[in-house]
JSON list of C-alpha atoms in Angstrom, two decimals:
[
{"chain": "A", "resi": 90, "resn": "MET", "atom": "CA", "xyz": [-12.63, -37.59, 61.47]},
{"chain": "A", "resi": 91, "resn": "ILE", "atom": "CA", "xyz": [-15.63, -35.98, 59.74]},
{"chain": "A", "resi": 92, "resn": "GLY", "atom": "CA", "xyz": [-15.18, -32.21, 58.31]},
{"chain": "A", "resi": 93, "resn": "LYS", "atom": "CA", "xyz": [-18.14, -31.52, 55.68]},
{"chain": "A", "resi": 94, "resn": "LEU", "atom": "CA", "xyz": [-20.75, -33.52, 54.61]},
{"chain": "A", "resi": 95, "resn": "LYS", "atom": "CA", "xyz": [-22.67, -32.80, 51.43]},
{"chain": "A", "resi": 96, "resn": "GLY", "atom": "CA", "xyz": [-26.48, -35.15, 51.16]},
{"chain": "A", "resi": 97, "resn": "VAL", "atom": "CA", "xyz": [-30.00, -34.53, 51.28]},
{"chain": "A", "resi": 98, "resn": "ILE", "atom": "CA", "xyz": [-32.41, -33.81, 54.06]},
{"chain": "A", "resi": 99, "resn": "GLU", "atom": "CA", "xyz": [-33.73, -36.63, 55.90]},
{"chain": "A", "resi": 100, "resn": "GLU", "atom": "CA", "xyz": [-35.09, -35.04, 59.31]},
{"chain": "A", "resi": 101, "resn": "ILE", "atom": "CA", "xyz": [-35.08, -31.73, 60.78]},
{"chain": "A", "resi": 102, "resn": "GLY", "atom": "CA", "xyz": [-35.32, -31.54, 64.89]},
{"chain": "A", "resi": 103, "resn": "GLU", "atom": "CA", "xyz": [-35.26, -29.11, 67.48]},
{"chain": "A", "resi": 104, "resn": "ASP", "atom": "CA", "xyz": [-31.50, -29.35, 67.63]},
{"chain": "A", "resi": 105, "resn": "TYR", "atom": "CA", "xyz": [-30.28, -31.60, 65.20]},
{"chain": "A", "resi": 106, "resn": "VAL", "atom": "CA", "xyz": [-30.31, -32.49, 61.11]},
{"chain": "A", "resi": 107, "resn": "LEU", "atom": "CA", "xyz": [-30.38, -35.89, 59.67]},
{"chain": "A", "resi": 108, "resn": "VAL", "atom": "CA", "xyz": [-28.50, -36.09, 56.92]},
{"chain": "A", "resi": 109, "resn": "ASP", "atom": "CA", "xyz": [-28.36, -38.64, 54.14]},
{"chain": "A", "resi": 110, "resn": "VAL", "atom": "CA", "xyz": [-25.29, -39.21, 52.42]},
{"chain": "A", "resi": 111, "resn": "HIS", "atom": "CA", "xyz": [-25.29, -41.97, 49.09]},
{"chain": "A", "resi": 112, "resn": "GLY", "atom": "CA", "xyz": [-27.27, -44.38, 51.95]},
{"chain": "A", "resi": 113, "resn": "VAL", "atom": "CA", "xyz": [-25.63, -43.01, 54.99]},
{"chain": "A", "resi": 114, "resn": "CYS", "atom": "CA", "xyz": [-27.81, -40.63, 57.97]},
{"chain": "A", "resi": 115, "resn": "TYR", "atom": "CA", "xyz": [-25.74, -39.14, 60.51]},
{"chain": "A", "resi": 116, "resn": "VAL", "atom": "CA", "xyz": [-27.68, -36.59, 63.09]},
{"chain": "A", "resi": 117, "resn": "ALA", "atom": "CA", "xyz": [-25.89, -33.65, 62.73]},
{"chain": "A", "resi": 118, "resn": "HIS", "atom": "CA", "xyz": [-26.10, -31.57, 65.69]},
{"chain": "A", "resi": 119, "resn": "CYS", "atom": "CA", "xyz": [-27.07, -27.54, 64.72]},
{"chain": "A", "resi": 120, "resn": "SER", "atom": "CA", "xyz": [-27.60, -24.14, 66.27]},
{"chain": "A", "resi": 121, "resn": "ALA", "atom": "CA", "xyz": [-31.14, -22.26, 65.89]},
{"chain": "A", "resi": 122, "resn": "ARG", "atom": "CA", "xyz": [-29.78, -19.81, 62.79]},
{"chain": "A", "resi": 123, "resn": "THR", "atom": "CA", "xyz": [-28.44, -22.75, 61.35]},
{"chain": "A", "resi": 124, "resn": "LEU", "atom": "CA", "xyz": [-31.54, -25.34, 61.53]},
{"chain": "A", "resi": 125, "resn": "SER", "atom": "CA", "xyz": [-33.28, -22.09, 59.78]},
{"chain": "A", "resi": 126, "resn": "ARG", "atom": "CA", "xyz": [-30.93, -21.22, 57.09]},
{"chain": "A", "resi": 127, "resn": "ILE", "atom": "CA", "xyz": [-30.39, -24.71, 55.56]},
{"chain": "A", "resi": 128, "resn": "GLY", "atom": "CA", "xyz": [-33.33, -25.14, 53.82]},
{"chain": "A", "resi": 129, "resn": "SER", "atom": "CA", "xyz": [-36.07, -28.29, 53.80]},
{"chain": "A", "resi": 130, "resn": "VAL", "atom": "CA", "xyz": [-36.83, -31.59, 54.08]},
{"chain": "A", "resi": 131, "resn": "GLY", "atom": "CA", "xyz": [-35.48, -33.36, 50.96]},
{"chain": "A", "resi": 132, "resn": "GLU", "atom": "CA", "xyz": [-33.20, -30.22, 49.50]},
{"chain": "A", "resi": 133, "resn": "ALA", "atom": "CA", "xyz": [-29.59, -30.01, 48.74]},
{"chain": "A", "resi": 134, "resn": "VAL", "atom": "CA", "xyz": [-27.10, -29.48, 52.10]},
{"chain": "A", "resi": 135, "resn": "VAL", "atom": "CA", "xyz": [-23.56, -28.70, 53.06]},
{"chain": "A", "resi": 136, "resn": "LEU", "atom": "CA", "xyz": [-22.36, -28.72, 56.28]},
{"chain": "A", "resi": 137, "resn": "PHE", "atom": "CA", "xyz": [-19.08, -28.01, 58.23]},
{"chain": "A", "resi": 138, "resn": "ILE", "atom": "CA", "xyz": [-19.04, -30.91, 60.94]},
{"chain": "A", "resi": 139, "resn": "GLU", "atom": "CA", "xyz": [-17.45, -30.53, 64.44]},
{"chain": "A", "resi": 140, "resn": "THR", "atom": "CA", "xyz": [-16.51, -33.84, 65.15]},
{"chain": "A", "resi": 141, "resn": "TYR", "atom": "CA", "xyz": [-16.35, -35.30, 69.45]},
{"chain": "A", "resi": 142, "resn": "VAL", "atom": "CA", "xyz": [-15.34, -38.59, 70.45]},
{"chain": "A", "resi": 143, "resn": "ARG", "atom": "CA", "xyz": [-16.18, -39.52, 73.68]},
{"chain": "A", "resi": 144, "resn": "GLU", "atom": "CA", "xyz": [-15.53, -42.58, 74.72]},
{"chain": "A", "resi": 145, "resn": "ASP", "atom": "CA", "xyz": [-19.33, -43.88, 75.10]},
{"chain": "A", "resi": 146, "resn": "GLN", "atom": "CA", "xyz": [-20.14, -41.73, 72.14]},
{"chain": "A", "resi": 147, "resn": "LEU", "atom": "CA", "xyz": [-19.80, -39.89, 69.20]},
{"chain": "A", "resi": 148, "resn": "LYS", "atom": "CA", "xyz": [-21.70, -36.59, 68.46]},
{"chain": "A", "resi": 149, "resn": "LEU", "atom": "CA", "xyz": [-21.05, -34.17, 65.10]},
{"chain": "A", "resi": 150, "resn": "PHE", "atom": "CA", "xyz": [-22.54, -30.42, 65.11]},
{"chain": "A", "resi": 151, "resn": "GLY", "atom": "CA", "xyz": [-22.94, -28.70, 61.88]},
{"chain": "A", "resi": 152, "resn": "PHE", "atom": "CA", "xyz": [-22.06, -25.57, 60.84]},
{"chain": "A", "resi": 153, "resn": "MET", "atom": "CA", "xyz": [-23.68, -22.93, 57.69]},
{"chain": "A", "resi": 154, "resn": "SER", "atom": "CA", "xyz": [-19.75, -21.73, 57.72]},
{"chain": "A", "resi": 155, "resn": "GLY", "atom": "CA", "xyz": [-16.46, -22.64, 58.67]},
{"chain": "A", "resi": 156, "resn": "LEU", "atom": "CA", "xyz": [-16.04, -19.62, 60.35]},
{"chain": "A", "resi": 157, "resn": "GLU", "atom": "CA", "xyz": [-19.42, -20.68, 62.63]},
{"chain": "A", "resi": 158, "resn": "ARG", "atom": "CA", "xyz": [-17.68, -23.76, 63.24]},
{"chain": "A", "resi": 159, "resn": "GLU", "atom": "CA", "xyz": [-14.17, -21.77, 64.38]},
{"chain": "A", "resi": 160, "resn": "TRP", "atom": "CA", "xyz": [-16.18, -19.93, 66.93]},
{"chain": "A", "resi": 161, "resn": "PHE", "atom": "CA", "xyz": [-17.73, -22.96, 68.03]},
{"chain": "A", "resi": 162, "resn": "ARG", "atom": "CA", "xyz": [-14.42, -24.21, 68.83]},
{"chain": "A", "resi": 163, "resn": "MET", "atom": "CA", "xyz": [-13.29, -21.16, 70.41]},
{"chain": "A", "resi": 164, "resn": "LEU", "atom": "CA", "xyz": [-16.00, -20.24, 72.30]},
{"chain": "A", "resi": 165, "resn": "GLN", "atom": "CA", "xyz": [-15.80, -23.39, 74.39]},
{"chain": "A", "resi": 166, "resn": "ILE", "atom": "CA", "xyz": [-11.76, -22.70, 75.60]},
{"chain": "A", "resi": 167, "resn": "VAL", "atom": "CA", "xyz": [-13.27, -20.80, 77.58]},
{"chain": "A", "resi": 168, "resn": "GLN", "atom": "CA", "xyz": [-14.40, -21.93, 81.05]},
{"chain": "A", "resi": 169, "resn": "GLY", "atom": "CA", "xyz": [-18.20, -22.61, 81.91]},
{"chain": "A", "resi": 170, "resn": "VAL", "atom": "CA", "xyz": [-18.57, -22.68, 77.94]},
{"chain": "A", "resi": 171, "resn": "GLY", "atom": "CA", "xyz": [-19.31, -26.43, 77.16]},
{"chain": "A", "resi": 172, "resn": "SER", "atom": "CA", "xyz": [-21.26, -27.35, 73.47]},
{"chain": "A", "resi": 173, "resn": "LYS", "atom": "CA", "xyz": [-24.29, -26.65, 74.42]},
{"chain": "A", "resi": 174, "resn": "VAL", "atom": "CA", "xyz": [-23.77, -23.23, 75.39]},
{"chain": "A", "resi": 175, "resn": "ALA", "atom": "CA", "xyz": [-21.47, -22.14, 72.63]},
{"chain": "A", "resi": 176, "resn": "LEU", "atom": "CA", "xyz": [-24.15, -23.51, 70.41]},
{"chain": "A", "resi": 177, "resn": "ALA", "atom": "CA", "xyz": [-27.03, -21.44, 71.95]},
{"chain": "A", "resi": 178, "resn": "VAL", "atom": "CA", "xyz": [-24.79, -18.55, 71.85]},
{"chain": "A", "resi": 179, "resn": "LEU", "atom": "CA", "xyz": [-24.17, -19.19, 67.93]},
{"chain": "A", "resi": 180, "resn": "SER", "atom": "CA", "xyz": [-27.96, -19.46, 67.82]},
{"chain": "A", "resi": 181, "resn": "THR", "atom": "CA", "xyz": [-28.40, -15.65, 69.07]},
{"chain": "A", "resi": 182, "resn": "LEU", "atom": "CA", "xyz": [-25.40, -14.04, 67.53]},
{"chain": "A", "resi": 183, "resn": "THR", "atom": "CA", "xyz": [-24.09, -13.90, 63.84]},
{"chain": "A", "resi": 184, "resn": "PRO", "atom": "CA", "xyz": [-20.48, -14.99, 63.84]},
{"chain": "A", "resi": 185, "resn": "SER", "atom": "CA", "xyz": [-19.88, -10.76, 62.74]},
{"chain": "A", "resi": 186, "resn": "GLU", "atom": "CA", "xyz": [-22.08, -10.63, 65.92]},
{"chain": "A", "resi": 187, "resn": "LEU", "atom": "CA", "xyz": [-20.72, -11.97, 68.25]},
{"chain": "A", "resi": 188, "resn": "ALA", "atom": "CA", "xyz": [-16.66, -10.65, 67.14]},
{"chain": "A", "resi": 189, "resn": "ASN", "atom": "CA", "xyz": [-18.11, -7.15, 67.26]},
{"chain": "A", "resi": 190, "resn": "ALA", "atom": "CA", "xyz": [-19.33, -7.74, 71.24]},
{"chain": "A", "resi": 191, "resn": "ILE", "atom": "CA", "xyz": [-16.26, -8.92, 71.93]},
{"chain": "A", "resi": 192, "resn": "ALA", "atom": "CA", "xyz": [-14.09, -6.34, 70.41]},
{"chain": "A", "resi": 193, "resn": "LEU", "atom": "CA", "xyz": [-16.84, -3.93, 71.77]},
{"chain": "A", "resi": 194, "resn": "GLN", "atom": "CA", "xyz": [-16.61, -5.47, 75.48]},
{"chain": "A", "resi": 195, "resn": "ASP", "atom": "CA", "xyz": [-20.50, -5.78, 75.16]},
{"chain": "A", "resi": 196, "resn": "LYS", "atom": "CA", "xyz": [-21.68, -7.60, 78.05]},
{"chain": "A", "resi": 197, "resn": "THR", "atom": "CA", "xyz": [-25.77, -7.02, 77.82]},
{"chain": "A", "resi": 198, "resn": "THR", "atom": "CA", "xyz": [-25.22, -8.64, 73.74]},
{"chain": "A", "resi": 199, "resn": "ILE", "atom": "CA", "xyz": [-22.94, -11.44, 74.80]},
{"chain": "A", "resi": 200, "resn": "SER", "atom": "CA", "xyz": [-25.92, -12.21, 78.05]},
{"chain": "A", "resi": 201, "resn": "ARG", "atom": "CA", "xyz": [-28.51, -12.81, 75.33]},
{"chain": "A", "resi": 202, "resn": "ALA", "atom": "CA", "xyz": [-27.37, -16.02, 74.66]},
{"chain": "A", "resi": 203, "resn": "PRO", "atom": "CA", "xyz": [-29.31, -18.92, 77.18]},
{"chain": "A", "resi": 204, "resn": "GLY", "atom": "CA", "xyz": [-27.28, -20.19, 79.58]},
{"chain": "A", "resi": 205, "resn": "VAL", "atom": "CA", "xyz": [-24.79, -17.35, 79.22]},
{"chain": "A", "resi": 206, "resn": "GLY", "atom": "CA", "xyz": [-24.46, -15.73, 82.58]},
{"chain": "A", "resi": 207, "resn": "PRO", "atom": "CA", "xyz": [-23.13, -12.01, 83.69]},
{"chain": "A", "resi": 208, "resn": "LYS", "atom": "CA", "xyz": [-19.93, -14.34, 84.96]},
{"chain": "A", "resi": 209, "resn": "VAL", "atom": "CA", "xyz": [-19.81, -16.64, 81.72]},
{"chain": "A", "resi": 210, "resn": "ALA", "atom": "CA", "xyz": [-19.98, -13.59, 79.39]},
{"chain": "A", "resi": 211, "resn": "VAL", "atom": "CA", "xyz": [-17.28, -11.80, 81.00]},
{"chain": "A", "resi": 212, "resn": "ARG", "atom": "CA", "xyz": [-15.04, -14.40, 80.69]},
{"chain": "A", "resi": 213, "resn": "ILE", "atom": "CA", "xyz": [-16.04, -15.19, 76.69]},
{"chain": "A", "resi": 214, "resn": "LEU", "atom": "CA", "xyz": [-15.02, -10.90, 76.48]},
{"chain": "A", "resi": 215, "resn": "THR", "atom": "CA", "xyz": [-11.80, -11.21, 78.78]},
{"chain": "A", "resi": 216, "resn": "GLU", "atom": "CA", "xyz": [-10.50, -14.39, 77.04]},
{"chain": "A", "resi": 217, "resn": "LEU", "atom": "CA", "xyz": [-10.96, -13.97, 73.34]},
{"chain": "A", "resi": 218, "resn": "LYS", "atom": "CA", "xyz": [-10.85, -10.47, 72.88]},
{"chain": "A", "resi": 219, "resn": "SER", "atom": "CA", "xyz": [-7.64, -11.14, 71.42]},
{"chain": "A", "resi": 220, "resn": "LYS", "atom": "CA", "xyz": [-9.34, -13.47, 68.72]},
{"chain": "A", "resi": 221, "resn": "ALA", "atom": "CA", "xyz": [-11.98, -11.43, 67.74]},
{"chain": "A", "resi": 222, "resn": "PRO", "atom": "CA", "xyz": [-9.68, -8.87, 64.47]},
{"chain": "A", "resi": 223, "resn": "ALA", "atom": "CA", "xyz": [-8.66, -12.51, 63.12]},
{"chain": "A", "resi": 224, "resn": "PHE", "atom": "CA", "xyz": [-12.51, -13.60, 63.44]},
{"chain": "A", "resi": 225, "resn": "SER", "atom": "CA", "xyz": [-14.43, -10.77, 62.57]},
{"chain": "A", "resi": 226, "resn": "GLY", "atom": "CA", "xyz": [-16.19, -11.73, 59.06]},
{"chain": "A", "resi": 227, "resn": "ASP", "atom": "CA", "xyz": [-17.43, -8.71, 57.04]},
{"chain": "A", "resi": 228, "resn": "SER", "atom": "CA", "xyz": [-16.59, -6.61, 59.84]},
{"chain": "A", "resi": 229, "resn": "GLY", "atom": "CA", "xyz": [-13.04, -6.57, 59.72]},
{"chain": "A", "resi": 230, "resn": "GLN", "atom": "CA", "xyz": [-12.27, -3.36, 58.38]},
{"chain": "A", "resi": 231, "resn": "SER", "atom": "CA", "xyz": [-14.42, -1.78, 62.10]},
{"chain": "A", "resi": 232, "resn": "ILE", "atom": "CA", "xyz": [-13.21, -4.70, 64.50]},
{"chain": "A", "resi": 233, "resn": "GLY", "atom": "CA", "xyz": [-10.24, -2.39, 65.58]},
{"chain": "A", "resi": 234, "resn": "LEU", "atom": "CA", "xyz": [-11.97, 0.62, 65.96]},
{"chain": "A", "resi": 235, "resn": "LYS", "atom": "CA", "xyz": [-14.37, -1.23, 68.18]},
{"chain": "A", "resi": 236, "resn": "GLN", "atom": "CA", "xyz": [-11.84, -2.59, 70.58]},
{"chain": "A", "resi": 237, "resn": "GLU", "atom": "CA", "xyz": [-11.09, 0.48, 70.25]},
{"chain": "A", "resi": 238, "resn": "LEU", "atom": "CA", "xyz": [-13.90, 1.32, 72.26]},
{"chain": "A", "resi": 239, "resn": "GLY", "atom": "CA", "xyz": [-14.38, -1.06, 74.01]},
{"chain": "A", "resi": 240, "resn": "GLU", "atom": "CA", "xyz": [-11.16, -0.56, 76.02]},
{"chain": "A", "resi": 241, "resn": "GLY", "atom": "CA", "xyz": [-11.53, 2.71, 76.71]},
{"chain": "A", "resi": 242, "resn": "VAL", "atom": "CA", "xyz": [-8.69, 3.89, 74.22]},
{"chain": "A", "resi": 243, "resn": "ALA", "atom": "CA", "xyz": [-10.82, 5.48, 71.54]},
{"chain": "A", "resi": 244, "resn": "PRO", "atom": "CA", "xyz": [-9.79, 9.58, 70.01]},
{"chain": "A", "resi": 245, "resn": "ALA", "atom": "CA", "xyz": [-12.40, 11.56, 71.63]},
{"chain": "A", "resi": 246, "resn": "PRO", "atom": "CA", "xyz": [-13.75, 12.48, 68.36]},
{"chain": "A", "resi": 247, "resn": "VAL", "atom": "CA", "xyz": [-14.88, 8.86, 67.37]},
{"chain": "A", "resi": 248, "resn": "ALA", "atom": "CA", "xyz": [-16.19, 7.64, 70.75]},
{"chain": "A", "resi": 249, "resn": "ASP", "atom": "CA", "xyz": [-18.39, 11.05, 71.02]},
{"chain": "A", "resi": 250, "resn": "ALA", "atom": "CA", "xyz": [-19.81, 10.02, 67.21]},
{"chain": "A", "resi": 251, "resn": "VAL", "atom": "CA", "xyz": [-20.31, 6.67, 68.73]},
{"chain": "A", "resi": 252, "resn": "SER", "atom": "CA", "xyz": [-21.93, 8.33, 71.92]},
{"chain": "A", "resi": 253, "resn": "ALA", "atom": "CA", "xyz": [-23.86, 10.74, 70.31]},
{"chain": "A", "resi": 254, "resn": "LEU", "atom": "CA", "xyz": [-25.46, 8.28, 67.67]},
{"chain": "A", "resi": 255, "resn": "THR", "atom": "CA", "xyz": [-26.58, 5.66, 70.91]},
{"chain": "A", "resi": 256, "resn": "ASN", "atom": "CA", "xyz": [-28.76, 8.00, 72.59]},
{"chain": "A", "resi": 257, "resn": "LEU", "atom": "CA", "xyz": [-30.11, 8.96, 69.14]},
{"chain": "A", "resi": 258, "resn": "GLY", "atom": "CA", "xyz": [-31.31, 4.91, 69.29]},
{"chain": "A", "resi": 259, "resn": "TYR", "atom": "CA", "xyz": [-28.22, 3.32, 67.57]},
{"chain": "A", "resi": 260, "resn": "SER", "atom": "CA", "xyz": [-27.67, 0.32, 69.04]},
{"chain": "A", "resi": 261, "resn": "ARG", "atom": "CA", "xyz": [-23.42, 0.76, 70.14]},
{"chain": "A", "resi": 262, "resn": "ASP", "atom": "CA", "xyz": [-22.21, -1.45, 67.27]},
{"chain": "A", "resi": 263, "resn": "GLN", "atom": "CA", "xyz": [-24.38, -0.11, 64.51]},
{"chain": "A", "resi": 264, "resn": "ALA", "atom": "CA", "xyz": [-23.28, 3.36, 65.85]},
{"chain": "A", "resi": 265, "resn": "ALA", "atom": "CA", "xyz": [-19.78, 1.82, 65.72]},
{"chain": "A", "resi": 266, "resn": "SER", "atom": "CA", "xyz": [-20.01, 0.75, 62.43]},
{"chain": "A", "resi": 267, "resn": "ALA", "atom": "CA", "xyz": [-21.41, 3.91, 60.65]},
{"chain": "A", "resi": 268, "resn": "VAL", "atom": "CA", "xyz": [-18.79, 5.92, 62.52]},
{"chain": "A", "resi": 269, "resn": "ALA", "atom": "CA", "xyz": [-15.90, 3.49, 61.52]},
{"chain": "A", "resi": 270, "resn": "ALA", "atom": "CA", "xyz": [-17.30, 3.93, 57.56]},
{"chain": "A", "resi": 271, "resn": "ALA", "atom": "CA", "xyz": [-17.35, 7.89, 58.23]},
{"chain": "A", "resi": 272, "resn": "LEU", "atom": "CA", "xyz": [-13.65, 7.84, 59.06]},
{"chain": "A", "resi": 273, "resn": "LYS", "atom": "CA", "xyz": [-13.38, 6.07, 56.13]},
{"chain": "A", "resi": 274, "resn": "ASN", "atom": "CA", "xyz": [-14.67, 9.00, 53.70]},
{"chain": "A", "resi": 275, "resn": "GLY", "atom": "CA", "xyz": [-14.28, 12.12, 55.86]},
{"chain": "A", "resi": 276, "resn": "GLY", "atom": "CA", "xyz": [-10.69, 10.97, 57.14]},
{"chain": "A", "resi": 277, "resn": "GLU", "atom": "CA", "xyz": [-9.08, 10.40, 60.45]},
{"chain": "A", "resi": 278, "resn": "GLY", "atom": "CA", "xyz": [-8.95, 13.96, 61.21]},
{"chain": "A", "resi": 279, "resn": "ALA", "atom": "CA", "xyz": [-12.89, 14.34, 61.27]},
{"chain": "A", "resi": 280, "resn": "ASP", "atom": "CA", "xyz": [-14.60, 16.68, 64.29]},
{"chain": "A", "resi": 281, "resn": "SER", "atom": "CA", "xyz": [-17.21, 14.21, 66.40]},
{"chain": "A", "resi": 282, "resn": "ALA", "atom": "CA", "xyz": [-19.80, 16.58, 64.19]},
{"chain": "A", "resi": 283, "resn": "LYS", "atom": "CA", "xyz": [-18.45, 15.76, 60.96]},
{"chain": "A", "resi": 284, "resn": "LEU", "atom": "CA", "xyz": [-18.71, 11.88, 62.03]},
{"chain": "A", "resi": 285, "resn": "ILE", "atom": "CA", "xyz": [-22.10, 12.15, 63.48]},
{"chain": "A", "resi": 286, "resn": "ARG", "atom": "CA", "xyz": [-23.12, 13.74, 60.49]},
{"chain": "A", "resi": 287, "resn": "LEU", "atom": "CA", "xyz": [-21.50, 11.04, 58.00]},
{"chain": "A", "resi": 288, "resn": "GLY", "atom": "CA", "xyz": [-22.59, 8.80, 60.31]},
{"chain": "A", "resi": 289, "resn": "LEU", "atom": "CA", "xyz": [-26.06, 9.35, 60.29]},
{"chain": "A", "resi": 290, "resn": "LYS", "atom": "CA", "xyz": [-26.15, 9.11, 56.53]},
{"chain": "A", "resi": 291, "resn": "GLU", "atom": "CA", "xyz": [-23.84, 5.76, 56.37]},
{"chain": "A", "resi": 292, "resn": "LEU", "atom": "CA", "xyz": [-27.14, 4.80, 58.92]},
{"chain": "A", "resi": 293, "resn": "ALA", "atom": "CA", "xyz": [-29.60, 5.84, 56.34]},
{"chain": "A", "resi": 294, "resn": "ARG", "atom": "CA", "xyz": [-28.67, 3.22, 53.69]}
]
């Protein structure tokens, strides 16, 4: 079982990278996001690897972080999501964006990924809802509030502030993150007007 590759980029294809590890070249299939970040031919690279072994093939999938690899694994728990769709989701959304979309139950954001229709998007949101907090990456601080918003149980001032910021043109994710920061600075008892004011300050940074 291969868990990580450290080597030199030999070739970059449309959906894969060829990594030379001491003279042995490995083909690792990657998301478009990973391929855009790994560097150029001749440069050193480190990839976290998910190894698939089938009767007729051995296939490697490469990721820039262990967190991205975990989401690749989790996405395939969902019915209708195979490796191709999982890579498409990770090509479209970062692990943090994916966790936020699931917490907010944001079907529109999930559906941006090629191959993800409305039914599959709903299954991803439903089946992975409990996974979002543990695999949210940098967004862990505000993920709880986003889950409350997604489930419709957030306090009224919070929901109103997020709605107001969304109406001003910010995405629901941006608005929720700003209000989460505003809550931290303004206190749990802050009213919607105060949360909107502090949220706008956060968004202006």
